[in-house]
GROMACS .gro file of C-alpha atoms in nm:
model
  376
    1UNK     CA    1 -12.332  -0.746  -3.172
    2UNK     CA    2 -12.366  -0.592  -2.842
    3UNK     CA    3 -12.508  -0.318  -2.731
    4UNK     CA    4 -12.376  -0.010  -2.839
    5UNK     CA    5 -12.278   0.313  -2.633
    6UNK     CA    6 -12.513   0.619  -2.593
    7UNK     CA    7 -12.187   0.822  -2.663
    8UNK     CA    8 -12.070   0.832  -3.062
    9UNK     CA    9 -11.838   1.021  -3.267
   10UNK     CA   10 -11.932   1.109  -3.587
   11UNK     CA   11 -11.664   1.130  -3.827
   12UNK     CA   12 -11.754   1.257  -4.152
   13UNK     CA   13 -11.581   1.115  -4.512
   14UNK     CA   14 -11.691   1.378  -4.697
   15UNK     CA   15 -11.603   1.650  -4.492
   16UNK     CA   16 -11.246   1.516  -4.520
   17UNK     CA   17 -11.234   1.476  -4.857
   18UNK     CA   18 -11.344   1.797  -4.914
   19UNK     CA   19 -11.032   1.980  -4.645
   20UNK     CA   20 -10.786   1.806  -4.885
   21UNK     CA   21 -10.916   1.943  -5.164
   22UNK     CA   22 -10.915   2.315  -5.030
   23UNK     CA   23 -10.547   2.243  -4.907
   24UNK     CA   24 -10.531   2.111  -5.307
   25UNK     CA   25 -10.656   2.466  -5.469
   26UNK     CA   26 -10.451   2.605  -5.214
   27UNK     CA   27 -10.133   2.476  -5.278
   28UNK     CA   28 -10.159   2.409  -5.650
   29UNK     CA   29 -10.029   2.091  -5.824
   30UNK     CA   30  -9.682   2.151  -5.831
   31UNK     CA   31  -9.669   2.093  -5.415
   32UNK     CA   32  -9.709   1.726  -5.267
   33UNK     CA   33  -9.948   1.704  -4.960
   34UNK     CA   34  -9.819   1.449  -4.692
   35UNK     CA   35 -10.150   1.439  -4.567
   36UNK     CA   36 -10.114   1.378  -4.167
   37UNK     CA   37 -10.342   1.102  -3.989
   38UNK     CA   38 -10.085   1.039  -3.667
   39UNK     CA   39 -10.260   1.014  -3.348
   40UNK     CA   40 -10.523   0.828  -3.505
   41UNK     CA   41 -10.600   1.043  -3.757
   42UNK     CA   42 -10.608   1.276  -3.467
   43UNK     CA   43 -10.903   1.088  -3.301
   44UNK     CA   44 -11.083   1.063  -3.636
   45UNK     CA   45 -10.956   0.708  -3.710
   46UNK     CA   46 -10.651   0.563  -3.896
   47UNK     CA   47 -10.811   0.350  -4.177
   48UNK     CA   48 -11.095   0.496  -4.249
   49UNK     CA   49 -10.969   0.885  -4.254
   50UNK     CA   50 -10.669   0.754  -4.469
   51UNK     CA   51 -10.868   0.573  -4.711
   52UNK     CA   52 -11.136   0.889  -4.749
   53UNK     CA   53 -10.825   1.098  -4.763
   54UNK     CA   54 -10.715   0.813  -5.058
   55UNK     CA   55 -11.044   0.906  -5.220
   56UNK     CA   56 -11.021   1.310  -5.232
   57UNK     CA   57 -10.659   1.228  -5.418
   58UNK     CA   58 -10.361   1.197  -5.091
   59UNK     CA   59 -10.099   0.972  -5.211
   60UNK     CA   60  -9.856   1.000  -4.929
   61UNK     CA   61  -9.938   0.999  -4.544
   62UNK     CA   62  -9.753   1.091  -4.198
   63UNK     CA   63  -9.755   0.874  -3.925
   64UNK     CA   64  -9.594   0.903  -3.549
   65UNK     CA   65  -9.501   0.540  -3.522
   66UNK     CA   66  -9.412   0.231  -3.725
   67UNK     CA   67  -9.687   0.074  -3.600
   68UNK     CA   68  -9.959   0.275  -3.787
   69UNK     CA   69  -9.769   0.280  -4.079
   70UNK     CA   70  -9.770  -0.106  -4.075
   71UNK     CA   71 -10.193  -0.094  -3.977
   72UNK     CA   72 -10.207   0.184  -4.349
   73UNK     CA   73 -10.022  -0.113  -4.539
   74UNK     CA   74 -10.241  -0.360  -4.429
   75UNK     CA   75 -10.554  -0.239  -4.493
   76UNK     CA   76 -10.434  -0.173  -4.844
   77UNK     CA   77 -10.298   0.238  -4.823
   78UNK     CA   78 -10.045   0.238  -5.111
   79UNK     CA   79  -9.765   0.555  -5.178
   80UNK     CA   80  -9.532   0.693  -4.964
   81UNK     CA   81  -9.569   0.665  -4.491
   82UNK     CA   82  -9.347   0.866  -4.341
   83UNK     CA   83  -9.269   0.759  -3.991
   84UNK     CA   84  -9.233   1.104  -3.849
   85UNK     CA   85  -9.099   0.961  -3.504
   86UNK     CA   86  -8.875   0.758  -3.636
   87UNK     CA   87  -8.766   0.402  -3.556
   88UNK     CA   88  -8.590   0.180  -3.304
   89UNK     CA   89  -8.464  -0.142  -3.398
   90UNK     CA   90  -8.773  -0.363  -3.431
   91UNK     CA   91  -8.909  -0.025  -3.583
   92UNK     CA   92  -8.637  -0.072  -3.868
   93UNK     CA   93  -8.758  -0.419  -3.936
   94UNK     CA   94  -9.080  -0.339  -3.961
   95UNK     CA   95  -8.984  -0.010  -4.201
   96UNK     CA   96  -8.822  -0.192  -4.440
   97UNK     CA   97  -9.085  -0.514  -4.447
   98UNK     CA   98  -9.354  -0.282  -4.514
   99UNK     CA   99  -9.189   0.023  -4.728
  100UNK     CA  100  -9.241   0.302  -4.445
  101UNK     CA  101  -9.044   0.629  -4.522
  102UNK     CA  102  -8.844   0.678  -4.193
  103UNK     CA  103  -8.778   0.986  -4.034
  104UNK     CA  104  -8.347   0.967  -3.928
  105UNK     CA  105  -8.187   1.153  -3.644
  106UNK     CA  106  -7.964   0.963  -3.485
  107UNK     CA  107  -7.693   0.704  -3.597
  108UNK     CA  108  -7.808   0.390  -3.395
  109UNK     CA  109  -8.159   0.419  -3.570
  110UNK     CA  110  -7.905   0.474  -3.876
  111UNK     CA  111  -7.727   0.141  -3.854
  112UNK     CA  112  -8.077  -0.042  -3.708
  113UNK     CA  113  -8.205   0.035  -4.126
  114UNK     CA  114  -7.908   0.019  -4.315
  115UNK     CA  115  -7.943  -0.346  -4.137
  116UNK     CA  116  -8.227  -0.444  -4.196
  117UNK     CA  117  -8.204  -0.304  -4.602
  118UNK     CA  118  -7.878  -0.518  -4.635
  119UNK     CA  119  -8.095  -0.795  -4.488
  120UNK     CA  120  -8.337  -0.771  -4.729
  121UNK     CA  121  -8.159  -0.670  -5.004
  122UNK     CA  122  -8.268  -0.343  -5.101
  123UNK     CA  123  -8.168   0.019  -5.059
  124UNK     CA  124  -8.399   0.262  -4.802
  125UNK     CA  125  -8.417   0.591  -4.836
  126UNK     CA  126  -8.464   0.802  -4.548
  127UNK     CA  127  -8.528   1.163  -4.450
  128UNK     CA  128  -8.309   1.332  -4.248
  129UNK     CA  129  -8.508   1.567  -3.912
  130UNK     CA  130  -8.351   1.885  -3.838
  131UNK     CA  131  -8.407   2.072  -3.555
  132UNK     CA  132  -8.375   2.469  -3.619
  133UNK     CA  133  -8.558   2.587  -3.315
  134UNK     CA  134  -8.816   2.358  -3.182
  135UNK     CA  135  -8.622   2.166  -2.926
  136UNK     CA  136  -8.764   1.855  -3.007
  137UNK     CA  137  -8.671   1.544  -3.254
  138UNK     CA  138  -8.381   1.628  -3.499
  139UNK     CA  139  -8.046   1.685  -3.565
  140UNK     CA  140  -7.881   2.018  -3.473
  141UNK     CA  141  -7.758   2.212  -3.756
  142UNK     CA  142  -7.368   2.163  -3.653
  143UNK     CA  143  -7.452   1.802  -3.690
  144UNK     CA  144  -7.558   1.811  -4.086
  145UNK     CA  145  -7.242   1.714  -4.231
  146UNK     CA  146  -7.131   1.450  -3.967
  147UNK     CA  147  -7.508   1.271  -4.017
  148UNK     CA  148  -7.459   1.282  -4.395
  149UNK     CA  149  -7.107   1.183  -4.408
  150UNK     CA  150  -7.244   0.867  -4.147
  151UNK     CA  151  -7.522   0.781  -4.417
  152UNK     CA  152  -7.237   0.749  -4.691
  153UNK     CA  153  -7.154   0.480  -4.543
  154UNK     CA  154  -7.440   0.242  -4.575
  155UNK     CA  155  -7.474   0.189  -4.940
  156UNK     CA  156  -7.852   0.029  -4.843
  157UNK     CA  157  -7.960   0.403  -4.767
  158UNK     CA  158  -7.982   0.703  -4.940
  159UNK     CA  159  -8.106   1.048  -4.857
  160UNK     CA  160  -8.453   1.076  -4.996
  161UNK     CA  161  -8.563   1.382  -4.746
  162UNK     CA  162  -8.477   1.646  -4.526
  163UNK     CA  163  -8.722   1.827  -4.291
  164UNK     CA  164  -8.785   1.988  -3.976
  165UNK     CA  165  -9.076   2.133  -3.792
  166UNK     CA  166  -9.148   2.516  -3.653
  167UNK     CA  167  -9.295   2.588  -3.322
  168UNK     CA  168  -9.388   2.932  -3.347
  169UNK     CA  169  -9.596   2.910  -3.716
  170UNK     CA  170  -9.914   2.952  -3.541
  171UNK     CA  171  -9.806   3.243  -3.332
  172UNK     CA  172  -9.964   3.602  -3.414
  173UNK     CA  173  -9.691   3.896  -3.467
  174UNK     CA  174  -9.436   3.589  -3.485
  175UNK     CA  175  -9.104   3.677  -3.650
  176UNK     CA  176  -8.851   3.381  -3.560
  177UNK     CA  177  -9.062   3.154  -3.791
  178UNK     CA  178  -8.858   3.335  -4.131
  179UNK     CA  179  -8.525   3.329  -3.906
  180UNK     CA  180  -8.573   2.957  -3.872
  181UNK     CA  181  -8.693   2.948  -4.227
  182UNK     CA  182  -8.369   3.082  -4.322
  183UNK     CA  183  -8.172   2.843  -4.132
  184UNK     CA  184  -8.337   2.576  -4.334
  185UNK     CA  185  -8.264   2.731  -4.624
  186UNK     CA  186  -7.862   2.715  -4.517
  187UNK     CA  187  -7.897   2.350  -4.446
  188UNK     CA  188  -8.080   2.255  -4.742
  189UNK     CA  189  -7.768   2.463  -4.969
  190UNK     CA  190  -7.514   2.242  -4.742
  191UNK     CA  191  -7.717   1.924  -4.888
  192UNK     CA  192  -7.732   2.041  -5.215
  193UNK     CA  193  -7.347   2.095  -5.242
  194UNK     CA  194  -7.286   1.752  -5.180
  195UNK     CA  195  -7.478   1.641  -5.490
  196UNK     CA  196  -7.803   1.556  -5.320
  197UNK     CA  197  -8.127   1.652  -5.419
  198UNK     CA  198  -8.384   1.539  -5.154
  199UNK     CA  199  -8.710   1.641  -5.136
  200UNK     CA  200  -8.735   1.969  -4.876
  201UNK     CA  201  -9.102   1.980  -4.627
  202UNK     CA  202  -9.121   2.207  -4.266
  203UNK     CA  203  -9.485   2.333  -4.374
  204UNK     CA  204  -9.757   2.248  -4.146
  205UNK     CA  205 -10.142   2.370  -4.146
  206UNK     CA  206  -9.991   2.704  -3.997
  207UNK     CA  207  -9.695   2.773  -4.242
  208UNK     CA  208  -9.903   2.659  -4.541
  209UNK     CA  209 -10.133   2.895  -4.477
  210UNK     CA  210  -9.932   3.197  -4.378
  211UNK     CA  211  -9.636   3.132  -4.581
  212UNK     CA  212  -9.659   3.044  -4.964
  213UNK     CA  213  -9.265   3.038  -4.981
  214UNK     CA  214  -9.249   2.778  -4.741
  215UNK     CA  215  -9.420   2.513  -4.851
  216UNK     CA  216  -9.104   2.357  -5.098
  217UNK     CA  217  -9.169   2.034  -5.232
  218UNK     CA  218  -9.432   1.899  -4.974
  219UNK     CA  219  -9.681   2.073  -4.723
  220UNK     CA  220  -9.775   1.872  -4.413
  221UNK     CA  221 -10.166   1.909  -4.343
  222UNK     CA  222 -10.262   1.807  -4.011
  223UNK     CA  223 -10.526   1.953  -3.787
  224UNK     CA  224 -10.694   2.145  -4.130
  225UNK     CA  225 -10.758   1.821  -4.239
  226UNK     CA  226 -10.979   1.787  -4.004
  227UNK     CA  227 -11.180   2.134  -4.033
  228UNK     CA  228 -11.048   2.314  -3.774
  229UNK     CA  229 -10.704   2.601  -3.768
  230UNK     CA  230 -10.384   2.624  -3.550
  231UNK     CA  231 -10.526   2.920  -3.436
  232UNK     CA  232 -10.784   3.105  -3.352
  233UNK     CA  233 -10.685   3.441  -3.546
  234UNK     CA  234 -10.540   3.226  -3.835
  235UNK     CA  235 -10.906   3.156  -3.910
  236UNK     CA  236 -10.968   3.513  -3.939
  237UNK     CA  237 -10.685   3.616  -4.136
  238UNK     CA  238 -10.655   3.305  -4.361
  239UNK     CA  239 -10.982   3.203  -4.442
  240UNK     CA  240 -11.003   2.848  -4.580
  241UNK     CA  241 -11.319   2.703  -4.677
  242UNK     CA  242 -11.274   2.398  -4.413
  243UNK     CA  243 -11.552   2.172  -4.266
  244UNK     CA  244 -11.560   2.084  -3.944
  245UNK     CA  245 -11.521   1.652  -3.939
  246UNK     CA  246 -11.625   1.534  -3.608
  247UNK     CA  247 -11.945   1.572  -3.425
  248UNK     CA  248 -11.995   1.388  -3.065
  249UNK     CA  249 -12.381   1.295  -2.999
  250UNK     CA  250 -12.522   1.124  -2.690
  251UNK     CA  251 -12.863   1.048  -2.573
  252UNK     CA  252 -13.082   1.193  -2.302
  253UNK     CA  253 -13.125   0.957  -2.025
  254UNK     CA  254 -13.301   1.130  -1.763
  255UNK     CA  255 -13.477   1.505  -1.735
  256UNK     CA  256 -13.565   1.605  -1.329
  257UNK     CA  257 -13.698   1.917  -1.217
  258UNK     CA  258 -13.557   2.073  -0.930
  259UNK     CA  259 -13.698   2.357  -0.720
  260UNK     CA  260 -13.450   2.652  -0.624
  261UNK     CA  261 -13.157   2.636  -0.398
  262UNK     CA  262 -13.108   2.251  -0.537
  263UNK     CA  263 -12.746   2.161  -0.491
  264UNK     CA  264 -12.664   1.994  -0.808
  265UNK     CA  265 -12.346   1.691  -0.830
  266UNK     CA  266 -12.035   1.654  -0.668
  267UNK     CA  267 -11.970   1.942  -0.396
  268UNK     CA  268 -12.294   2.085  -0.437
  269UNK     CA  269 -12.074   2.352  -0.660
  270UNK     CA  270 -12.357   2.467  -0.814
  271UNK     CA  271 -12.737   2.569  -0.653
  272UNK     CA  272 -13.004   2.646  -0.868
  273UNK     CA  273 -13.127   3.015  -0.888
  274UNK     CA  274 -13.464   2.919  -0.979
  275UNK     CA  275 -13.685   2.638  -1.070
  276UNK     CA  276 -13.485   2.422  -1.278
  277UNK     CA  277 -13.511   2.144  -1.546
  278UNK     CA  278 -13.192   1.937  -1.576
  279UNK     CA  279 -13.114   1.684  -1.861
  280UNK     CA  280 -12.866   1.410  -1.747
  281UNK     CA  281 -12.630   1.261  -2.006
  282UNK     CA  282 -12.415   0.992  -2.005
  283UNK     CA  283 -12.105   1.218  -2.086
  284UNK     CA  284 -11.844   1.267  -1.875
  285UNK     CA  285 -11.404   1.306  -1.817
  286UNK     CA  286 -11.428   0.903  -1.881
  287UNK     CA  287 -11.494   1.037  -2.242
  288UNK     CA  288 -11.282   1.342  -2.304
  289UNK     CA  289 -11.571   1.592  -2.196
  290UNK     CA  290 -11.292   1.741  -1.887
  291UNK     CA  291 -11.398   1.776  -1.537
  292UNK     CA  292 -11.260   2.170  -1.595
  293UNK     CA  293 -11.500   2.247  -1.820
  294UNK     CA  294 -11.781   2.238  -1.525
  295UNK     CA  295 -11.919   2.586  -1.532
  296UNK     CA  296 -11.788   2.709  -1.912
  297UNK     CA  297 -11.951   2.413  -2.070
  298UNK     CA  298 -12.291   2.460  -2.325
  299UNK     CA  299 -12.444   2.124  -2.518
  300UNK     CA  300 -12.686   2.143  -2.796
  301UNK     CA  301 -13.046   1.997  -2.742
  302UNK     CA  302 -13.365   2.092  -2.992
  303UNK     CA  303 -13.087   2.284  -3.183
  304UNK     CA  304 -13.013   2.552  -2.886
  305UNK     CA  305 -12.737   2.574  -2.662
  306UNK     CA  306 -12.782   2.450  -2.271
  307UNK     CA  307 -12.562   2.560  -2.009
  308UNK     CA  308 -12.340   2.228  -1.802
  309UNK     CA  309 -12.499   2.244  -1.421
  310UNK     CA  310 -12.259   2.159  -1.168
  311UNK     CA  311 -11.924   1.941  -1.157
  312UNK     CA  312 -11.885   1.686  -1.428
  313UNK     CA  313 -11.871   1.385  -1.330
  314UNK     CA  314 -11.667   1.044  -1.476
  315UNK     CA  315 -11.971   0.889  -1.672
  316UNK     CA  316 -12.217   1.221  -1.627
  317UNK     CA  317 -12.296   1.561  -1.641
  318UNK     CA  318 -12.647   1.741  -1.645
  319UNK     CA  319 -12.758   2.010  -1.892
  320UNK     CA  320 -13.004   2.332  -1.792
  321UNK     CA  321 -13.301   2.293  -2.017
  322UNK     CA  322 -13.548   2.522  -1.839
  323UNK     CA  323 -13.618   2.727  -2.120
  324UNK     CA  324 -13.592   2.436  -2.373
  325UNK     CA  325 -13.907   2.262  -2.249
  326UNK     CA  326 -13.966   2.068  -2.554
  327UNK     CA  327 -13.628   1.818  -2.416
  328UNK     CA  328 -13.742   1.496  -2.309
  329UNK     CA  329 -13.602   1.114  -2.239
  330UNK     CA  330 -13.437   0.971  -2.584
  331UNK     CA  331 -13.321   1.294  -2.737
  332UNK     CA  332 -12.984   1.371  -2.901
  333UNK     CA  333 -12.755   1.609  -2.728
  334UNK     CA  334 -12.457   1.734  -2.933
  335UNK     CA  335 -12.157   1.828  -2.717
  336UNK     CA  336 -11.957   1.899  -3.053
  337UNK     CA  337 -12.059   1.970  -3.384
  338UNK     CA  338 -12.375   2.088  -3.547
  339UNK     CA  339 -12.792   2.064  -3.469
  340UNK     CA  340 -13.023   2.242  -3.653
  341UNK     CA  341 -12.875   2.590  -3.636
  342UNK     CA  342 -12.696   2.551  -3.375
  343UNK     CA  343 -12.295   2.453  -3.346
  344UNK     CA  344 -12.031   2.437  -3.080
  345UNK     CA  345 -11.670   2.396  -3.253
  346UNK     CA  346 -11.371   2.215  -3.096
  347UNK     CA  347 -11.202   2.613  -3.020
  348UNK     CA  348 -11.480   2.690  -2.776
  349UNK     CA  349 -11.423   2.362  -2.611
  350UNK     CA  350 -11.059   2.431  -2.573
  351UNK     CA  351 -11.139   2.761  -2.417
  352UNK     CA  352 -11.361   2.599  -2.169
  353UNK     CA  353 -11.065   2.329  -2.098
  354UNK     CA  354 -10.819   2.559  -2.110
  355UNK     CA  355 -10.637   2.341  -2.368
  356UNK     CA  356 -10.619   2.343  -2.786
  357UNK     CA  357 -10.827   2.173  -3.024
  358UNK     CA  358 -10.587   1.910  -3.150
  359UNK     CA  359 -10.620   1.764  -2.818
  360UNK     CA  360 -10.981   1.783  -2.784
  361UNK     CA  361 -11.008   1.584  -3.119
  362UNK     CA  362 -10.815   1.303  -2.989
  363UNK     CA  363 -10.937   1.311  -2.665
  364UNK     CA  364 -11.315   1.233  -2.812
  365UNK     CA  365 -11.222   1.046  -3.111
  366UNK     CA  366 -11.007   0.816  -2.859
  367UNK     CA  367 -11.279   0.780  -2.569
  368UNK     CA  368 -11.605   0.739  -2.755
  369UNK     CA  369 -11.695   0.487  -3.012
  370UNK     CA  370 -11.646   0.617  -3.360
  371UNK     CA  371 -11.945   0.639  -3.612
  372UNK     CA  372 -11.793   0.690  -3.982
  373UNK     CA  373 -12.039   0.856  -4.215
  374UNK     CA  374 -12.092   0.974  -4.524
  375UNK     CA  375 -12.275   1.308  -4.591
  376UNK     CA  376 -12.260   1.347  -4.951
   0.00000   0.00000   0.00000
């Protein structure tokens, strides 16, 4: 084994077992969770998050592509993958082979399953997107009857789901969210007078939280999952007892003092103000931590919070630790997650980047070397 980085991501099992469970109590027993590990478990890691997921009690996961459904199946994750994304024609091949759940919305990725079923002599079923106001994936809701009509015609399929996805869920003082809800209601009667009885999902972390009537059959957990809410004010309004999963740790590899008026990295953006103590970590864009943040940005060394110093660099950046004098060579610096009583969540670094959390999960989770732990 070679040597390994400075930089890890610590992705906790227990953590994640325990934001299933609270999505569990929340929704009771009578709604499925589809629990949702796209993205790479949204930077937390396929395998492993789906098999600790396994362990708190998920028996059916989402994926984007075919591909990570396949990766689930062979490492042994049984129950339903729903390829939210959908398929192409290898895709299809691929669905079938390995059981995947595909998401349908147009009629070439139709005839591409009903294929590949024939081919291998079984009938697929399928769940049909509809789009009632995101603008994205999905059938429009003139469409229904023409895309169900078209699926009558492939005795290897059947209709096994219908679903669709808000965009405003997360949105404070949001009203089109029952207006859309509505909508789906009208398709879902349009199904339903044809004889079929699919199973109904459009909840995600927002809706399940904010809307109890919305969550049908099947709720579709993703960045809760993970400890952390759509939203800001959604953690103040809907308190869920959720625990943060990820924490990103590096090492300190150099501390230099500087006298004032020191011009400190690229552009000599920042000067220091006084005599200064800088500790340089190998941390920079090259691993998520966003050249953007230079000036916002705080790390945790000794369990307080230090202040970035100048621009961040591609491998680099340098924290203030002037009045942390205790900070030497070797030490842990936590750029997310907890030390001692200290913690900096994946919000405040999406303030600082001017982004959301979702994307600072997989940005870390994707740059850094993952660490899977156990803290129970």
């Amino acid at each position: 084994m070679g040597t390994p980085s400075w930089n890890r991501v610590e992705v906790d099992r227990a953590a994640l077992r325990h934001n299933f469970r609270q999505v569990r109590k929340l929704v009771g027993p009578a709604v499925d969770i589809l629990a949702v590990v796209k993205a790479d478990a949204y930077g937390h890691g396929l395998i492993p998050s789906a098999q600790a997921l396994t362990e708190a009690g998920a028996t059916s996961f989402g994926v984007a592509e075919v591909e990570e459904g396949v990766r689930l199946r062979q490492a042994g994750i049984t129950g339903q993958i729903v390829v939210m994304l959908g398929v192409d024609r290898q895709g299809a091949a691929d669905a079938v082979a390995h059981d995947l759940t595909p998401v349908v919305y147009t009629l070439e990725a139709m005839e591409a399953l009903a294929a590949q079923a024939t081919k291998g002599g079984c009938r697929k079923g399928v769940q049909i997107k509809v789009d009632v106001g995101m603008g994205r994936f999905g059938i429009l809701p003139h469409e229904l009857e023409p895309f169900l009509a078209a699926l009558r015609r492939f005795p290897s399929l059947y209709l096994s789901g219908i679903a669709s996805h808000f965009p405003k869920a997360d949105t404070e003082g949001d009203a089109i969210t029952e207006e859309q809800f509505a909508l789906f209601q009208e398709l879902l009667s349009r199904v339903q007078a044809t004889g079929e009885a699919p199973i109904k999902h459009i909840a995600n972390s927002a809706t399940l939280l904010r809307y109890p009537e919305m969550r049908c059959d099947l709720v579709r957990p993703g960045i809760s999952l993970y400890g952390c809410y759509p939203a800001d004010w959604l953690h103040k309004a809907y308190a869920l007892d959720l625990r943060p999963v990820m924490r990103f740790a590096t090492t300190v590899l150099q501390v230099k003092e500087f006298p004032a008026g020191q011009g400190i990295s690229y552009g000599h953006r920042y000067v220091t103000d006084r005599p200064t103590r800088l500790a340089v970590l190998p941390v920079g864009y090259d691993n998520g931590y966003l050249r953007r943040m230079a000036g916002k940005a705080e790390v945790l060394l000794a369990g307080q919070r230090a202040p970035v110093r100048g621009m961040i660099c591609m491998n680099a950046c340098m924290a203030d630790v002037t009045d942390i004098p205790e900070v030497k060579v070797g030490d842990e610096a936590v750029l997310l997650g907890h030390q001692g009583a200290g913690e900096i969540r994946a919000e405040e670094i999406a303030r600082w980047s001017d982004t959301i959390n979702y994307e600072i999960l997989c940005l870390f989770g994707s740059c850094n070397r993952q660490v899977h732990v156990d803290s129970d």
